[in-house]
Coordinates of C-alpha atoms and ligand atoms in Angstrom, one line a residue:
X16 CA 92.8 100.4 121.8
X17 CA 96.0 101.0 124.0
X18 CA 96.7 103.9 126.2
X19 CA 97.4 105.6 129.1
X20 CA 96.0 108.5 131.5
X21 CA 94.2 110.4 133.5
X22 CA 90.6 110.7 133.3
X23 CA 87.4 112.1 134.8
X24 CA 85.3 108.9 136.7
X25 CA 82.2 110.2 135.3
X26 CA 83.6 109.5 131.7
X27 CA 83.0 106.1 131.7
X28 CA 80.2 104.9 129.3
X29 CA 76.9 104.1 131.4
X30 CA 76.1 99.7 131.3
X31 CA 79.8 99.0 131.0
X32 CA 79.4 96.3 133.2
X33 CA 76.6 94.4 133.2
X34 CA 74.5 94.7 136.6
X35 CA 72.7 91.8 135.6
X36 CA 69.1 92.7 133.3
X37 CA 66.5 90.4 132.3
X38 CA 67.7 90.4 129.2
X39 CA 71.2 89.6 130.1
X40 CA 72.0 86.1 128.4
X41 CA 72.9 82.7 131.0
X42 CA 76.5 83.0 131.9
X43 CA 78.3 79.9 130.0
X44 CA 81.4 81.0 130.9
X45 CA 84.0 77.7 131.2
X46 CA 87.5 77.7 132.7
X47 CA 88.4 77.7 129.5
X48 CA 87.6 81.4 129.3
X49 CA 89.2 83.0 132.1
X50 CA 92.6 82.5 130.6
X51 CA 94.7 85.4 130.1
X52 CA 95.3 85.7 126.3
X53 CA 97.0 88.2 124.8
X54 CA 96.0 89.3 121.6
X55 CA 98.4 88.1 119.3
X56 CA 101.6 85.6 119.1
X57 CA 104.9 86.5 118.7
X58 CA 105.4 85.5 115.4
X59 CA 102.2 87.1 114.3
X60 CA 103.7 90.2 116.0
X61 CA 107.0 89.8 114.3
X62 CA 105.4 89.4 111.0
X63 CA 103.2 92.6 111.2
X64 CA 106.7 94.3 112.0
X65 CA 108.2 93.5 109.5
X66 CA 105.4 94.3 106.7
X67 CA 104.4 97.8 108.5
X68 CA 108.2 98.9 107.5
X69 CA 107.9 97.4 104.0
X70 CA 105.0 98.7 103.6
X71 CA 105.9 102.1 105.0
X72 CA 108.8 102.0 102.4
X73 CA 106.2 101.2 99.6
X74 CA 103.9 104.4 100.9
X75 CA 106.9 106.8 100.6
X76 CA 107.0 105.5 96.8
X77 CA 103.4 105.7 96.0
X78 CA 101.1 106.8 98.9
X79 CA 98.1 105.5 96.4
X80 CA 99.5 101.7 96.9
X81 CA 97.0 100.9 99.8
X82 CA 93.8 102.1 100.7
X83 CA 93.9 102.6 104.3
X84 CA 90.2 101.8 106.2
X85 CA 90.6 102.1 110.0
X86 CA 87.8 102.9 112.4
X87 CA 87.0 103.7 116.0
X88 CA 83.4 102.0 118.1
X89 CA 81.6 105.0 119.5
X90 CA 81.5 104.0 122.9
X91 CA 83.4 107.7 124.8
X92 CA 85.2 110.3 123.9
X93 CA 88.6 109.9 122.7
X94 CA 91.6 110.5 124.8
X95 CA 95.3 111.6 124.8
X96 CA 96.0 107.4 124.2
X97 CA 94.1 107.6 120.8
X98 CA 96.0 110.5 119.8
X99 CA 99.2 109.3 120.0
X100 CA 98.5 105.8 119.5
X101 CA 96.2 106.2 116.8
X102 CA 95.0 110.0 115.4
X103 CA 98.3 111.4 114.9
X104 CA 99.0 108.3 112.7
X105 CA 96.0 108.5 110.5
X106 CA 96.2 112.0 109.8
X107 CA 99.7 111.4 108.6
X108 CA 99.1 108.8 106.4
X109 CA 96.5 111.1 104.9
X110 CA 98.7 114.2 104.2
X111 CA 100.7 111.8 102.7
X112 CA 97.9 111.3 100.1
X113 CA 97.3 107.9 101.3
X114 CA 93.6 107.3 100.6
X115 CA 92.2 106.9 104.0
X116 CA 88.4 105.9 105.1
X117 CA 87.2 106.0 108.6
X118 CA 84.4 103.7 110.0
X119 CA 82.6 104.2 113.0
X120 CA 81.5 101.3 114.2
X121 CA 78.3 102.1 115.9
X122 CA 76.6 98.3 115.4
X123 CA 80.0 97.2 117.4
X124 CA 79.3 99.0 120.4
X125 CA 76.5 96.1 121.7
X126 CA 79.5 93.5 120.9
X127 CA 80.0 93.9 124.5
X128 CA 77.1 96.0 126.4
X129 CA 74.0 95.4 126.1
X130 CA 73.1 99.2 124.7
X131 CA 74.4 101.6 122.4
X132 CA 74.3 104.7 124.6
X133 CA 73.9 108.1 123.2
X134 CA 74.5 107.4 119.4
X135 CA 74.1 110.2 118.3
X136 CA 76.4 112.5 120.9
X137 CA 79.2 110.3 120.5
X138 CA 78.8 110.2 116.8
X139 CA 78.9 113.8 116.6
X140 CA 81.7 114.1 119.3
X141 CA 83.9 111.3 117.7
X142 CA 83.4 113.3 114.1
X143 CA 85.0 116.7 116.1
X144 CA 88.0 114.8 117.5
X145 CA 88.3 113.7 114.2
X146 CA 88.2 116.8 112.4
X147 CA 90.3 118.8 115.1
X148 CA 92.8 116.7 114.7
X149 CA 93.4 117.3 111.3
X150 CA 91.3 114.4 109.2
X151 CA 90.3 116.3 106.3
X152 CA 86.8 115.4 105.2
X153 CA 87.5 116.5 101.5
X154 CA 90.0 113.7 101.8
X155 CA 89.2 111.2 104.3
X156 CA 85.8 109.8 104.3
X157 CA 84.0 109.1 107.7
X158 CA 80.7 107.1 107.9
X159 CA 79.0 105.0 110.4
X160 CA 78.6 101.4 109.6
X161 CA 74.8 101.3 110.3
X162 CA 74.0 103.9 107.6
X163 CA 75.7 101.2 104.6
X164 CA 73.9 98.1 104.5
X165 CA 75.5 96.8 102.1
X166 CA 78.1 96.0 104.4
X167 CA 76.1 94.6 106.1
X168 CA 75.3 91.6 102.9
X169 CA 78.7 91.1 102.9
X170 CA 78.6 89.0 106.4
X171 CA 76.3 85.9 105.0
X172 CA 79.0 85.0 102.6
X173 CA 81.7 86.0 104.6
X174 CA 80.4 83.6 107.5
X175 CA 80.4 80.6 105.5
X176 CA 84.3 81.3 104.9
X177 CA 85.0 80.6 108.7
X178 CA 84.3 77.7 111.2
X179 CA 82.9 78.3 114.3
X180 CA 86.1 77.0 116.1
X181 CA 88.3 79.2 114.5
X182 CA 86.2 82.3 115.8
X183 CA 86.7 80.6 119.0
X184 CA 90.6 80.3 119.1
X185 CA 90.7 83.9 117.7
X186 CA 92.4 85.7 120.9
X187 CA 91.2 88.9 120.3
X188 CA 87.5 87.7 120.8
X189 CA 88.7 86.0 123.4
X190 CA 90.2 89.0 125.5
X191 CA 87.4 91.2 124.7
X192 CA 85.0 89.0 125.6
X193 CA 86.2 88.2 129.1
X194 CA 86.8 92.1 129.7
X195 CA 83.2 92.3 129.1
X196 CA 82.2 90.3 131.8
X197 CA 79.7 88.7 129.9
X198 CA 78.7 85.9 128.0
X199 CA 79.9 85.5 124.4
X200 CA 77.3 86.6 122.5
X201 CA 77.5 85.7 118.9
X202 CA 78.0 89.5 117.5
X203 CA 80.6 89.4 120.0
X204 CA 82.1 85.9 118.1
X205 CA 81.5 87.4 115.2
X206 CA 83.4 90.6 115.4
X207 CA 86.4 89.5 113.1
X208 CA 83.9 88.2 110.6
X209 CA 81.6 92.1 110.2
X210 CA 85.3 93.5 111.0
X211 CA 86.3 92.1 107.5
X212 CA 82.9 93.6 105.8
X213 CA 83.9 97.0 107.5
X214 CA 87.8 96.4 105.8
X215 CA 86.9 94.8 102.4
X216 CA 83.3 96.6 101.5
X217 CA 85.5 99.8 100.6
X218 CA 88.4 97.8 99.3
X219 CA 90.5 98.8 102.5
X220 CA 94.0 97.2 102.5
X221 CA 95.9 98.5 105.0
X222 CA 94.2 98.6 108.3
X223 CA 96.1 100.8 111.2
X224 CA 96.0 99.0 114.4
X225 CA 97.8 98.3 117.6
X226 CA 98.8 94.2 118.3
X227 CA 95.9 93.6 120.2
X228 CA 94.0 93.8 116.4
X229 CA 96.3 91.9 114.8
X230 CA 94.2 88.7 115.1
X231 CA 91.1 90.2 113.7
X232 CA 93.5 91.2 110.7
X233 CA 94.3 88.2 110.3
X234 CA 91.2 86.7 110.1
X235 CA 90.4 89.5 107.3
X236 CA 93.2 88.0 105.2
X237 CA 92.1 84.7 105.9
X238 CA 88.4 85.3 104.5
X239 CA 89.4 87.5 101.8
X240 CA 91.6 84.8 100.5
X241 CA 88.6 82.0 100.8
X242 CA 86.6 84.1 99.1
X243 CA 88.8 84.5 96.2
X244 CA 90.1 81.3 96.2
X245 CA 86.3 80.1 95.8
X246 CA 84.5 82.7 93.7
X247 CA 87.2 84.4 91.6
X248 CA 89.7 87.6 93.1
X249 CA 87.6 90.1 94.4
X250 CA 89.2 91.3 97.3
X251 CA 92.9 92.3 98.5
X252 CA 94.1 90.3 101.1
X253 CA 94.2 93.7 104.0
X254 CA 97.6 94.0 105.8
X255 CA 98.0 95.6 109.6
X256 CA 99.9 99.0 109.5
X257 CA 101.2 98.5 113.1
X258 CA 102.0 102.2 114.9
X259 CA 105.6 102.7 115.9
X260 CA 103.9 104.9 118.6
X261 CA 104.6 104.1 121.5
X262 CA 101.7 102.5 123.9
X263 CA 100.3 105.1 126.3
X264 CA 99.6 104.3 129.7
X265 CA 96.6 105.5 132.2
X266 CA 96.6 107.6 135.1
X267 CA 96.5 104.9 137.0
X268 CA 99.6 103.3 135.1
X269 CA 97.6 100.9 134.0
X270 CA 96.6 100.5 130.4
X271 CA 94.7 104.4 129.4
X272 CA 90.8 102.9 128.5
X273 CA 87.9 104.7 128.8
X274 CA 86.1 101.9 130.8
X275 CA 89.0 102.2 133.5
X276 CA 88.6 106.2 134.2
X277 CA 92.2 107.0 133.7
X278 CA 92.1 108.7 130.5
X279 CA 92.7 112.1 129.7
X280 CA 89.7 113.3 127.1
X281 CA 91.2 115.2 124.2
X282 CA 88.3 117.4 125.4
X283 CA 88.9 117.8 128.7
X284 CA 90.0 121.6 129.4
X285 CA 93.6 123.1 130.8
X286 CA 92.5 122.8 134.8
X287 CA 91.1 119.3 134.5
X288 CA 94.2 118.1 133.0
X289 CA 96.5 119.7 135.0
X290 CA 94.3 117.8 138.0
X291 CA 94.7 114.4 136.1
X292 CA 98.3 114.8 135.9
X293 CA 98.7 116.1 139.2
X294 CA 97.1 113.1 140.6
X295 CA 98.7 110.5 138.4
X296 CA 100.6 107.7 139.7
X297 CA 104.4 108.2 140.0
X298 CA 106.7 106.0 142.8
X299 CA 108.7 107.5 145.5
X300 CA 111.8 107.7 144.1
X301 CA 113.3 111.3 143.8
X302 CA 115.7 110.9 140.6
X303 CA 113.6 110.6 137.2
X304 CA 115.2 108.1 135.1
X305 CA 113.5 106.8 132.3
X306 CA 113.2 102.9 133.0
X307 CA 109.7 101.2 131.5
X308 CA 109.8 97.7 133.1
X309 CA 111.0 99.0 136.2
X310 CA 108.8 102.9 136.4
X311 CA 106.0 102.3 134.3
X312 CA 104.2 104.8 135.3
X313 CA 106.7 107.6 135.5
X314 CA 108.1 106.0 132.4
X315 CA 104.7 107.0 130.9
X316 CA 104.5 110.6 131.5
X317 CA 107.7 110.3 130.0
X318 CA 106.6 109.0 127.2
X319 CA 103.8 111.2 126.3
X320 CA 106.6 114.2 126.9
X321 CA 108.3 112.7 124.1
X322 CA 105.6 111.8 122.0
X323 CA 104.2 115.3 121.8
X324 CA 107.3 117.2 122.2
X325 CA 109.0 114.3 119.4
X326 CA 112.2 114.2 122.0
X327 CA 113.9 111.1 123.2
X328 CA 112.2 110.3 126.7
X329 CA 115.3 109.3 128.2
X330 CA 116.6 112.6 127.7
X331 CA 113.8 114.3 128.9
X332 CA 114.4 112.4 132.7
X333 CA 118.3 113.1 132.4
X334 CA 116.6 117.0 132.1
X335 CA 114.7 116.7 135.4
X336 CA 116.7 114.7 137.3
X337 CA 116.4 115.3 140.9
X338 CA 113.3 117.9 140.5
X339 CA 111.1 114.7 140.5
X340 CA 108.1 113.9 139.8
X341 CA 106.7 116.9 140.3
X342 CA 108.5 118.8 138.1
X343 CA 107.8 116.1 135.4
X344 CA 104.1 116.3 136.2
X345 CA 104.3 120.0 135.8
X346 CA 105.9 119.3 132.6
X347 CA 104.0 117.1 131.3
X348 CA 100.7 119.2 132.3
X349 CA 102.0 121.9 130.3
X350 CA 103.2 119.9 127.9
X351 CA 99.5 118.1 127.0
X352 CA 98.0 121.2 126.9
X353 CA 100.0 123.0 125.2
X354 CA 99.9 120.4 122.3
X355 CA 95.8 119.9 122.1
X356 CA 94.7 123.2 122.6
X357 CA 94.5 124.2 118.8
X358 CA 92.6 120.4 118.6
X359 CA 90.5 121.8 121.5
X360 CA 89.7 125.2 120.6
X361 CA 88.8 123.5 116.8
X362 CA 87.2 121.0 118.4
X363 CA 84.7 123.4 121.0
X364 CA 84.2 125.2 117.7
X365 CA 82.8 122.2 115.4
X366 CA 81.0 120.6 118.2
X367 CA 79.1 124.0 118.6
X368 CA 77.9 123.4 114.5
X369 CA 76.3 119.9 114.7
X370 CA 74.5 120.7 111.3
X371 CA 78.1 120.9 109.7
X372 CA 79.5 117.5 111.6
X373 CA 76.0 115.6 110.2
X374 CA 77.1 116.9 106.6
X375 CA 80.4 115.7 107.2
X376 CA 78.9 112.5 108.1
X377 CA 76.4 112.6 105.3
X378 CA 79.3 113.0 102.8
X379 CA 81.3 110.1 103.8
X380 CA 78.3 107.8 103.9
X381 CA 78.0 108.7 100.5
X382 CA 81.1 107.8 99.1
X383 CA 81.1 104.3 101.5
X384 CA 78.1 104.2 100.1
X385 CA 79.6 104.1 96.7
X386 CA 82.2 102.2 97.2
X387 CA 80.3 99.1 99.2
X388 CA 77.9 99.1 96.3
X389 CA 80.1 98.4 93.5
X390 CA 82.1 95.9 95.9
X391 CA 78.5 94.0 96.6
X392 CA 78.1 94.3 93.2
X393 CA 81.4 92.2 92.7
X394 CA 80.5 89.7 94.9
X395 CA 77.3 88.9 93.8
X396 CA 78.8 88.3 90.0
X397 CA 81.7 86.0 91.5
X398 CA 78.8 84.3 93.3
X399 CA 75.9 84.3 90.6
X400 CA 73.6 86.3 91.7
X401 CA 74.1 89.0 89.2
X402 CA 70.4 88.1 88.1
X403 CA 69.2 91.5 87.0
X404 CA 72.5 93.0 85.3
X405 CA 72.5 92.1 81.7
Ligands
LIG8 N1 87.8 96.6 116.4 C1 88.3 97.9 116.3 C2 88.7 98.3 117.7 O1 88.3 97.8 118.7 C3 87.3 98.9 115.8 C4 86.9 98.6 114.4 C5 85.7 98.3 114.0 C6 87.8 98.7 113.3 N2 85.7 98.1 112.6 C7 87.0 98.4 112.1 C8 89.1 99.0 113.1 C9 87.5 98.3 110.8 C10 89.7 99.0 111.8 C11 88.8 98.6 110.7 O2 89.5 99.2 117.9

């Protein structure tokens, strides 16, 4: 997940980074390891361009064309990057009337820590972030992976689909490993393969992500093909929806993450972002122009101006000028908070009614529920194991 801002230190999840436990495993690490990848190729980029706008063009047509399965790990709280990155773009597809199913991923949270943390808080909060900012639980169904299993059966065939040295080359495992600091464990190798069961146990083919995902994508395609190729079509082959948001930047001006502190929290209130803001990173340069490669990080208040306010960012700096950056920060303070505080003030509202969020929760699970069955169901005809039916 991409994004950019401010964000209180005490934030970030507890066992992050691993201080080194008994139970840590050997570091195996090679050379190899600690290069730099990036999470997708060009031409896997270019691709995933290219099909978000056809497929954009076939939602507008028939929003019931794809069924769109997305989902976020409960590791924090979600931040002003996930909105505009992410949020905003899922709760459009499902006033379109795009079917839409969120997963949170609470098994994935050990892919790269050694414990879950506070399940059950961040469950709860990530529900309210949902809900405040518009996913509709009549509509959208939200469940945590743990509470299916039966996309959890969905893994033993899946991983006899994929060699061991393709989940090596995959980038994205790659570049999440090394960020982890830690040794590749083999959930962590593994994440494409139960990434796939998350997609393909509700029938998901259209998978909103940000490039760094597209691998894991990929990989989807790649084993929902094998499987039909082998067993008879079960599956759809899931495409990436790729957000034409633009990539938020932290506080910091480095990439927004809630490991790095430089997030602002959707739930953080007026005063604390105003403070996050204020302290941002801008450069000494009095005239605001709106320049990415060169300004990055004024470039990226910028941006989140125009994201929120849906103006062009370059006109936003032609606006302000030689006020500088602290009449952009002021702007962009106001600006934020302005634009979340209906999400907050829902959001204080639901978290206050945890009995209502578990319902929500409850509901989704069923329907998942529902759906995985029938797909499990599917898989074990194409493979033969449909020994009690009939
Ligand atoms: N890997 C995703 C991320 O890091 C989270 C995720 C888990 C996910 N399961 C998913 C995303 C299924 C889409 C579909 O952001």
């Amino acid at each position: 997940m991409t994004i950019p801002t401010v964000t209180a230190r005490a934030t970030a999840p507890p066992g992050t980074i691993s201080t080194g436990t008994a139970s840590r495993l050997p570091d195996t690490r090679t050379a190899a390891d600690t290069l730099a990848v990036d999470g997708a190729t060009d031409a896997t980029f270019r691709r995933a361009r290219q099909m978000s706008e056809r497929i954009e063009a076939d939602l507008r047509v028939d929003p019931t064309a794809y069924r769109v399965v997305t989902g976020d790990r409960p590791t924090g709280d979600l931040h002003l990057g996930h909105y505009i990155g992410t949020l905003a773009n899922r709760v459009r597809l499902q006033n379109a009337g795009v079917p839409v199913t969120v997963v949170i991923a609470d098994y994935q949270v050990i892919t790269d820590r050694e414990r879950p943390g506070p399940l059950r808080d961040r469950v709860r909060a990530l529900v309210a972030d949902y809900l405040a900012a518009g996913l509709d639980p009549q509509r959208t169904a939200i469940f945590p992976h743990s509470a299916v299993p039966a996309l959890n059966q969905l893994l033993l065939p899946f991983l006899s689909l994929v060699s061991v040295a393709e989940l090596h080359r995959n980038p994205t495992v790659k570049a999440e490993s090394l960020a982890s600091r830690r040794t590749l464990s083999a959930l962590m190798l593994t994440y494409p393969v139960h990434q796939a069961a998350d997609i393909l146990c509700c029938q998901g083919t259209l998978v909103p992500v940000g490039k760094d995902q597209l691998p894991h994508i990929e990989l989807a395609r790649v084993i929902a093909r094998r499987f039909n190729d082998r067993y008879g079509t079960v599956f759809g082959e899931p495409e990436a929806l790729l957000s034409s948001a633009p990539v938020v930047l932290g506080v910091d001006g480095a990439k927004m993450s809630k490991t790095r502190g430089n997030t602002i929290l959707l739930g953080a209130d007026e005063d604390q972002t105003t403070a996050a803001i204020r302290a941002a990173r801008t450069d000494g340069l009095r005239r605001i122009t709106f320049d990415p490669p060169a300004r990055p990080s004024v470039a990226n208040l910028l941006t989140i101006v125009g994201a929120l306010s849906g103006r062009e960012p370059a006109r936003i700096a032609d606006e302000i000028g030689d006020g500088g950056a602290s009449v952009l920060k002021a702007l962009a303070a106001e600006v934020i908070n302005e634009s979340l505080r209906g999400l907050r003030a829902r959001r204080r509202e639901l978290l206050a009614d945890p009995g209502y969020l578990d319902e929500v929760l409850l509901d989704g699970t069923v329907r998942a529920s529902v759906a995985a069955a029938e797909t499990l169901e599917r898989v074990r005809a194409a493979m033969g194991m449909d020994y009690f039916s009939g």
